CSV table of C-alpha atoms in Angstrom, one decimal:
chain,number,residue,atom,x,y,z
A,11,MET,CA,90.9,-58.6,5.8
A,12,HIS,CA,93.5,-60.9,4.4
A,13,THR,CA,93.3,-64.7,4.3
A,14,SER,CA,95.4,-67.3,2.5
A,15,ARG,CA,95.4,-71.0,2.0
A,16,SER,CA,97.7,-73.6,0.5
A,17,LEU,CA,96.2,-74.9,-2.7
A,18,THR,CA,97.0,-78.3,-4.3
A,19,LEU,CA,97.0,-77.9,-8.0
A,20,ALA,CA,97.9,-81.5,-9.0
A,21,ARG,CA,100.1,-84.4,-8.0
A,22,LEU,CA,103.4,-85.8,-9.2
A,23,PRO,CA,103.7,-89.5,-10.1
A,24,SER,CA,105.2,-90.2,-6.6
A,25,GLY,CA,102.1,-88.7,-5.0
A,26,VAL,CA,103.9,-85.5,-3.9
A,27,PRO,CA,101.4,-82.6,-4.3
A,28,ILE,CA,102.1,-79.6,-6.4
A,29,ARG,CA,101.1,-76.7,-4.2
A,30,THR,CA,100.9,-73.0,-4.4
A,31,THR,CA,99.2,-70.3,-2.2
A,32,VAL,CA,96.1,-68.3,-2.9
A,33,HIS,CA,95.4,-65.0,-1.1
A,34,ALA,CA,92.3,-62.9,-0.7
A,35,TYR,CA,92.1,-59.3,0.4
A,36,GLY,CA,89.2,-57.1,1.3
A,37,GLU,CA,85.6,-58.3,1.6
A,38,GLY,CA,86.2,-61.9,0.5
A,39,ASP,CA,87.7,-64.8,2.2
A,40,ILE,CA,89.4,-68.1,1.3
A,41,VAL,CA,87.5,-70.8,3.0
A,42,ASP,CA,87.8,-74.6,3.3
A,43,GLY,CA,85.4,-76.3,0.9
A,44,ASP,CA,84.6,-79.9,0.2
A,45,ASP,CA,87.2,-80.0,-2.6
A,46,GLY,CA,89.8,-77.8,-1.0
A,47,PRO,CA,90.1,-74.0,-0.6
A,48,GLU,CA,87.5,-71.8,-2.4
A,49,LEU,CA,86.6,-68.2,-2.5
A,50,TYR,CA,83.7,-66.7,-0.6
A,51,ALA,CA,82.9,-63.2,-1.7
A,52,PRO,CA,79.8,-61.0,-1.5
A,53,ASP,CA,77.7,-61.2,-4.6
A,54,ASP,CA,77.3,-57.4,-4.9
A,55,ALA,CA,81.0,-56.5,-4.8
A,56,PRO,CA,83.6,-56.7,-7.6
A,57,VAL,CA,86.4,-59.3,-7.6
A,58,ILE,CA,89.8,-59.0,-9.3
A,59,TYR,CA,91.9,-62.0,-9.8
A,60,ALA,CA,95.7,-61.6,-10.4
A,61,GLN,CA,98.4,-64.2,-10.8
A,62,ALA,CA,102.1,-64.3,-11.6
A,63,ALA,CA,104.8,-66.8,-12.7
A,64,GLN,CA,102.8,-68.9,-15.2
A,65,HIS,CA,106.3,-69.1,-16.6
A,66,GLY,CA,108.8,-69.8,-13.8
A,67,ARG,CA,111.6,-67.5,-14.9
A,68,GLU,CA,109.2,-64.5,-15.0
A,69,VAL,CA,109.6,-63.5,-11.4
A,70,ASN,CA,108.9,-59.7,-11.4
A,71,GLY,CA,105.1,-60.4,-11.2
A,72,THR,CA,105.6,-62.4,-8.0
A,73,ALA,CA,107.6,-59.5,-6.5
A,74,VAL,CA,104.8,-57.1,-7.5
A,75,LEU,CA,102.2,-59.2,-5.6
A,76,ARG,CA,104.5,-59.4,-2.6
A,77,ARG,CA,105.0,-55.6,-2.6
A,78,LEU,CA,101.2,-55.1,-3.0
A,79,HIS,CA,100.6,-57.5,-0.2
A,80,ASP,CA,102.9,-55.5,2.1
A,81,ARG,CA,101.0,-52.4,1.3
A,82,LEU,CA,97.6,-53.9,1.8
A,83,VAL,CA,98.3,-55.7,5.1
A,84,GLY,CA,100.6,-53.0,6.6
A,85,GLU,CA,99.7,-49.9,8.6
A,86,ALA,CA,98.4,-47.0,6.5
A,87,GLY,CA,101.0,-44.5,5.9
A,88,ASP,CA,102.6,-42.3,3.2
A,89,ALA,CA,103.6,-44.2,0.2
A,90,GLY,CA,106.5,-41.8,-0.5
A,91,ASP,CA,105.6,-41.4,-4.1
A,92,GLY,CA,103.3,-38.3,-3.8
A,93,SER,CA,100.2,-40.4,-3.9
A,94,GLY,CA,99.4,-40.0,-0.2
A,95,ALA,CA,98.5,-42.9,2.1
A,96,ASP,CA,98.9,-46.5,1.0
A,97,PRO,CA,95.6,-48.3,0.6
A,98,THR,CA,95.0,-51.2,3.0
A,99,ALA,CA,92.9,-54.3,2.6
A,100,ALA,CA,90.2,-52.6,4.7
A,101,ASP,CA,89.9,-50.0,2.0
A,102,LEU,CA,88.9,-52.5,-0.7
A,103,ALA,CA,85.3,-52.3,-1.7
A,104,GLY,CA,85.4,-55.8,-3.1
A,105,THR,CA,87.9,-58.7,-3.2
A,106,LEU,CA,91.4,-59.0,-4.7
A,107,VAL,CA,92.5,-62.6,-5.2
A,108,THR,CA,96.1,-63.3,-6.0
A,109,VAL,CA,98.2,-66.3,-6.8
A,110,PRO,CA,101.9,-65.3,-6.7
A,111,VAL,CA,103.2,-68.6,-8.3
A,112,ALA,CA,100.8,-70.0,-10.8
A,113,ASP,CA,103.1,-72.7,-12.0
A,114,PRO,CA,105.4,-74.2,-9.3
A,115,LEU,CA,106.7,-76.8,-11.9
A,116,THR,CA,108.5,-74.1,-14.0
A,117,PHE,CA,109.2,-71.8,-11.1
A,118,ASP,CA,111.4,-74.4,-9.4
A,119,ARG,CA,113.3,-75.0,-12.7
A,120,VAL,CA,113.6,-71.3,-13.6
A,121,SER,CA,112.1,-72.3,-16.9
A,122,TYR,CA,109.5,-71.3,-19.4
A,123,THR,CA,108.1,-74.7,-19.9
A,124,THR,CA,108.2,-78.1,-18.2
A,125,PRO,CA,110.3,-81.0,-19.3
A,126,GLU,CA,108.6,-83.7,-21.4
A,127,SER,CA,108.8,-86.2,-18.5
A,128,LEU,CA,106.3,-84.0,-16.5
A,129,ASP,CA,104.0,-82.8,-19.2
A,130,SER,CA,104.6,-84.1,-22.8
A,131,ARG,CA,101.1,-83.0,-24.0
A,132,GLN,CA,101.3,-79.4,-22.9
A,133,PRO,CA,104.6,-78.2,-21.5
A,134,ASN,CA,103.5,-74.5,-21.6
A,135,MET,CA,100.8,-73.8,-19.0
A,136,ASN,CA,99.7,-70.7,-20.9
A,137,ARG,CA,98.4,-72.8,-23.8
A,138,CYS,CA,95.8,-75.0,-22.0
A,139,TRP,CA,93.3,-72.7,-20.4
A,140,PRO,CA,90.6,-73.1,-19.0
A,141,GLY,CA,92.2,-76.5,-18.3
A,142,ASP,CA,90.9,-79.9,-17.7
A,143,PRO,CA,90.5,-81.5,-14.2
A,144,GLU,CA,91.1,-85.0,-15.9
A,145,GLY,CA,93.9,-83.9,-18.3
A,146,SER,CA,97.7,-83.6,-18.1
A,147,LEU,CA,99.5,-81.9,-15.1
A,148,HIS,CA,99.2,-78.4,-16.7
A,149,ASP,CA,95.6,-79.0,-17.7
A,150,ARG,CA,94.7,-79.9,-14.1
A,151,MET,CA,96.7,-77.0,-12.6
A,152,ALA,CA,95.0,-74.5,-14.9
A,153,ALA,CA,91.5,-76.0,-14.1
A,154,ARG,CA,92.2,-75.7,-10.4
A,155,LEU,CA,93.1,-72.0,-10.7
A,156,TRP,CA,90.3,-71.4,-13.2
A,157,ALA,CA,87.9,-72.1,-10.3
A,158,PHE,CA,89.1,-68.8,-8.8
A,159,ALA,CA,89.7,-66.8,-11.9
A,160,SER,CA,86.4,-67.6,-13.7
A,161,GLY,CA,84.4,-65.9,-10.9
A,162,ALA,CA,86.3,-62.6,-11.2
A,163,ASP,CA,85.1,-59.4,-12.8
A,164,ALA,CA,88.5,-58.6,-14.1
A,165,VAL,CA,91.8,-60.5,-14.5
A,166,VAL,CA,95.5,-59.4,-14.5
A,167,ASP,CA,97.9,-62.1,-15.7
A,168,LEU,CA,101.4,-60.7,-14.8
A,169,HIS,CA,104.2,-61.8,-17.1
A,170,THR,CA,107.8,-60.7,-17.5
A,171,GLY,CA,109.6,-60.0,-20.8
A,172,SER,CA,113.2,-60.2,-21.6
A,173,PRO,CA,115.7,-57.4,-20.7
A,174,SER,CA,115.5,-56.4,-24.4
A,175,MET,CA,111.7,-56.1,-24.6
A,176,ALA,CA,109.8,-52.9,-23.9
A,177,THR,CA,107.4,-53.0,-21.0
A,178,HIS,CA,103.9,-53.2,-22.4
A,179,THR,CA,100.4,-54.6,-21.7
A,180,VAL,CA,98.6,-56.9,-24.1
A,181,TYR,CA,94.8,-56.9,-24.4
A,182,MET,CA,92.2,-58.3,-26.7
A,183,ARG,CA,91.7,-56.1,-29.7
A,184,GLY,CA,88.2,-54.7,-30.1
A,185,ASP,CA,87.2,-55.5,-26.5
A,186,GLU,CA,86.5,-52.2,-24.7
A,187,GLY,CA,86.5,-53.8,-21.2
A,188,CYS,CA,90.0,-55.1,-21.8
A,189,ARG,CA,91.2,-51.8,-23.3
A,190,GLY,CA,89.9,-49.9,-20.3
A,191,LEU,CA,91.7,-52.2,-17.9
A,192,ALA,CA,94.9,-52.0,-20.0
A,193,GLU,CA,94.8,-48.2,-19.9
A,194,ALA,CA,94.2,-48.3,-16.2
A,195,PHE,CA,97.3,-50.5,-15.7
A,196,GLY,CA,99.2,-47.6,-17.3
A,197,THR,CA,102.1,-48.9,-19.3
A,198,ASP,CA,103.1,-46.5,-22.1
A,199,LEU,CA,102.8,-49.2,-24.8
A,200,LEU,CA,99.6,-51.3,-25.3
A,201,LEU,CA,99.6,-54.2,-27.7
A,202,ALA,CA,96.3,-55.1,-29.1
A,203,GLU,CA,96.1,-58.8,-30.0
A,204,ALA,CA,93.4,-60.1,-32.3
A,205,ALA,CA,91.6,-63.5,-31.9
A,206,GLY,CA,89.0,-65.5,-33.6
A,207,ASP,CA,88.2,-64.7,-37.2
A,208,ASP,CA,90.4,-61.5,-37.0
A,209,ALA,CA,93.6,-63.4,-36.0
A,210,ASP,CA,96.2,-64.7,-38.4
A,211,THR,CA,97.2,-68.3,-38.8
A,212,GLU,CA,99.9,-67.9,-36.1
A,213,TRP,CA,97.2,-68.4,-33.5
A,214,ASP,CA,96.4,-71.9,-34.7
A,215,GLU,CA,100.0,-72.8,-35.3
A,216,ARG,CA,101.1,-71.7,-31.8
A,217,GLY,CA,98.0,-72.7,-29.8
A,218,PHE,CA,97.4,-69.1,-28.7
A,219,ALA,CA,93.7,-69.9,-28.3
A,220,GLY,CA,94.6,-71.6,-25.0
A,221,LYS,CA,96.1,-68.5,-23.5
A,222,PHE,CA,94.8,-67.6,-20.1
A,223,ARG,CA,93.9,-64.1,-21.2
A,224,VAL,CA,92.0,-65.4,-24.3
A,225,ALA,CA,90.1,-68.0,-22.3
A,226,ALA,CA,89.0,-65.4,-19.7
A,227,THR,CA,88.1,-62.7,-22.3
A,228,ARG,CA,85.9,-65.2,-24.1
A,229,GLU,CA,84.0,-65.8,-20.9
A,230,GLY,CA,83.3,-62.1,-20.8
A,231,ILE,CA,85.9,-61.2,-18.2
A,232,PRO,CA,88.1,-58.2,-19.1
A,233,THR,CA,91.7,-59.5,-18.9
A,234,ILE,CA,95.1,-58.1,-19.6
A,235,THR,CA,98.7,-59.4,-19.7
A,236,PRO,CA,101.2,-56.9,-18.5
A,237,GLU,CA,104.8,-57.8,-19.7
A,238,LEU,CA,107.2,-56.2,-17.2
A,239,ALA,CA,110.8,-55.9,-18.2
A,240,HIS,CA,113.5,-58.4,-17.2
A,241,SER,CA,113.1,-62.1,-16.6
A,242,ARG,CA,115.1,-64.1,-14.1
A,243,GLU,CA,115.8,-61.1,-11.8
A,244,VAL,CA,113.8,-58.9,-9.6
A,245,VAL,CA,114.2,-55.3,-10.9
A,246,PRO,CA,112.9,-52.5,-8.7
A,247,ALA,CA,111.7,-50.3,-11.5
A,248,ALA,CA,109.7,-53.2,-13.0
A,249,VAL,CA,108.2,-54.0,-9.6
A,250,GLU,CA,107.2,-50.3,-9.1
A,251,THR,CA,105.5,-50.3,-12.5
A,252,GLY,CA,103.6,-53.4,-11.7
A,253,VAL,CA,102.4,-52.2,-8.3
A,254,ALA,CA,101.3,-48.9,-9.7
A,255,GLY,CA,99.5,-50.8,-12.5
A,256,MET,CA,97.7,-53.0,-9.9
A,257,ILE,CA,96.6,-49.9,-8.0
A,258,GLY,CA,95.3,-48.5,-11.2
A,259,ALA,CA,93.4,-51.7,-12.0
A,260,LEU,CA,91.9,-51.7,-8.5
A,261,ARG,CA,90.7,-48.2,-9.0
A,262,HIS,CA,89.3,-48.9,-12.4
A,263,GLU,CA,87.2,-51.8,-11.1
A,264,GLY,CA,85.9,-49.8,-8.2
A,265,LEU,CA,87.8,-51.7,-5.4
A,266,LEU,CA,89.6,-48.5,-4.4
A,267,ASP,CA,88.5,-44.9,-4.4
A,268,GLY,CA,89.7,-42.5,-7.1
A,269,GLU,CA,90.5,-42.7,-10.8
A,270,PRO,CA,93.5,-44.3,-12.5
A,271,GLU,CA,96.1,-41.9,-13.8
A,272,PRO,CA,95.1,-40.6,-17.2
A,273,TRP,CA,96.7,-42.7,-20.0
A,274,ASP,CA,98.4,-41.1,-22.9
A,275,GLY,CA,100.5,-43.8,-24.7
A,276,VAL,CA,100.8,-45.7,-27.9
A,277,VAL,CA,98.6,-48.6,-29.1
A,278,ALA,CA,100.1,-51.1,-31.6
A,279,ARG,CA,99.2,-54.5,-33.1
A,280,ASN,CA,100.9,-57.5,-31.5
A,281,HIS,CA,102.6,-60.5,-33.1
A,282,LEU,CA,102.8,-59.1,-36.6
A,283,GLY,CA,106.2,-57.6,-37.4
A,284,ARG,CA,109.0,-60.1,-36.8
A,285,VAL,CA,112.3,-59.4,-38.4
A,286,THR,CA,113.7,-62.9,-38.6
A,287,ALA,CA,117.2,-64.4,-39.3
A,288,ALA,CA,117.5,-65.5,-42.8
A,289,ASP,CA,120.4,-67.7,-41.8
A,290,SER,CA,122.3,-68.8,-38.7
A,291,GLY,CA,125.2,-66.7,-37.4
A,292,LEU,CA,125.9,-63.8,-35.2
A,293,PHE,CA,123.5,-60.9,-35.0
A,294,VAL,CA,124.7,-57.4,-34.3
A,295,PRO,CA,121.8,-54.8,-34.0
A,296,ASP,CA,122.5,-51.3,-35.2
A,297,PRO,CA,124.1,-49.4,-32.4
A,298,ASP,CA,121.5,-46.6,-32.6
A,299,LEU,CA,118.6,-49.0,-32.3
A,300,ALA,CA,116.9,-49.1,-28.8
A,301,VAL,CA,113.8,-50.8,-27.5
A,302,GLY,CA,110.9,-48.5,-27.9
A,303,ASP,CA,112.3,-46.7,-31.0
A,304,SER,CA,110.2,-45.9,-34.0
A,305,VAL,CA,111.3,-47.7,-37.2
A,306,ALA,CA,110.3,-47.3,-40.8
A,307,ASP,CA,109.6,-49.9,-43.4
A,308,GLY,CA,112.9,-50.9,-45.0
A,309,GLU,CA,115.0,-49.4,-42.2
A,310,ARG,CA,118.2,-51.2,-41.4
A,311,VAL,CA,118.1,-52.7,-37.9
A,312,GLY,CA,121.2,-54.8,-37.9
A,313,GLU,CA,123.2,-57.6,-39.6
A,314,VAL,CA,123.8,-61.3,-39.4
A,315,PHE,CA,127.3,-62.4,-40.2
A,316,ASP,CA,129.2,-65.7,-40.5
A,317,PRO,CA,131.6,-66.0,-37.6
A,318,THR,CA,134.0,-68.1,-39.5
A,319,THR,CA,134.3,-66.3,-42.8
A,320,PHE,CA,133.2,-62.8,-41.5
A,321,GLU,CA,130.8,-62.7,-44.5
A,322,THR,CA,127.6,-60.6,-44.1
A,323,LEU,CA,124.8,-63.1,-44.4
A,324,GLN,CA,121.9,-60.7,-44.0
A,325,VAL,CA,121.2,-57.0,-43.6
A,326,ALA,CA,118.2,-57.1,-41.4
A,327,ARG,CA,115.5,-54.5,-42.2
A,328,ALA,CA,112.1,-53.7,-40.7
A,329,ASP,CA,109.2,-54.9,-42.9
A,330,ARG,CA,106.8,-52.2,-41.7
A,331,ASP,CA,106.5,-48.9,-39.9
A,332,GLY,CA,106.2,-49.3,-36.2
A,333,ILE,CA,107.8,-49.6,-32.8
A,334,ALA,CA,110.8,-51.8,-32.1
A,335,TYR,CA,109.4,-53.5,-28.9
A,336,SER,CA,112.0,-56.2,-28.8
A,337,VAL,CA,115.6,-56.4,-29.9
A,338,ALA,CA,117.7,-59.6,-29.7
A,339,ARG,CA,120.8,-59.0,-27.6
A,340,GLU,CA,122.0,-62.6,-27.5
A,341,ALA,CA,124.2,-62.6,-30.5
A,342,THR,CA,124.2,-66.2,-31.6
A,343,VAL,CA,121.0,-66.8,-33.7
A,344,THR,CA,119.7,-69.6,-35.7
A,345,ALA,CA,117.7,-69.3,-39.0
A,346,GLY,CA,114.2,-68.2,-38.3
A,347,ALA,CA,114.9,-66.6,-34.9
A,348,THR,CA,113.3,-63.3,-34.2
A,349,LEU,CA,115.9,-60.5,-34.4
A,350,VAL,CA,113.6,-57.5,-33.9
A,351,GLY,CA,109.9,-57.4,-33.0
A,352,VAL,CA,108.1,-54.5,-34.7
A,353,ALA,CA,104.6,-53.5,-33.4
A,354,GLU,CA,102.5,-51.7,-35.9
A,355,ARG,CA,100.9,-48.5,-34.6
A,356,ILE,CA,97.1,-48.4,-34.5
A,357,ASP,CA,95.5,-45.0,-34.8
A,358,GLY,CA,92.1,-44.2,-33.6
A,359,GLU,CA,91.6,-47.3,-31.4
């Protein structure tokens, strides 16, 4: 079974509603409640909640949910990838809830955040979870979606990195439920992100405690954030990775028969190694450096030079052993900008 409803997240000053659509597949149903659409699902069956486009320029997650929708509501047939027949909604032993566009405000602007005129308190929706029904626009939007997400047994928050970032999945370090879900999604690189007492000061400085994944994990809901490659464009390879990941998550949580593909990748620590620009100028990464490469502490990764005098301002070097999971390709950089992101490998976790 598949049902969907238009969902009002908040209202603009003019009274125009900010709307999105919520879908349910399988045993559950989106029904009309006293306060708008709500989920009805059997108590004894698992629920997965998946959303995309919290940041409006990150569109590959939306394309993933569309492709998954086509498979679930279409006729059963060969998937063409060696996996046999496509699953349909009738095959789900539980309920999948999806929201393809979590933040219409940024989606319409192809932006990461909203302008100050719309939400000066919290322009980034992914910093205000679980939201506040009496707060700012993003607070209210998050609270409305939280009504669906908080009842789930697992959550997948689909994001999209830049073209110069390796596809990876972020999960809460030390949480076995999150780790298992991340492995089931299947990206080669997993980034373990600490929180609470184990986190560094960057969490407080950047408001990471309000991330959707963090809020859900703290409620005991295994949650992951896959970062698919390429923002602003729908890339078939990224979409295929996302659909395969969602099928793996559905199998891991028992909504589909079978086991996820065995995972054999790399785990690294997130948000630690950032090779930053010591001065403003033009950055030229070393020609042999590619996203996903292993780098060593002290290894040269590029240089920043003055475009007017041609003087080398900085020879950029990795500050730890690890994996170059992002490399800045836009040459013009300002002081403090991240040139290369280095994720430190974690062994035995």
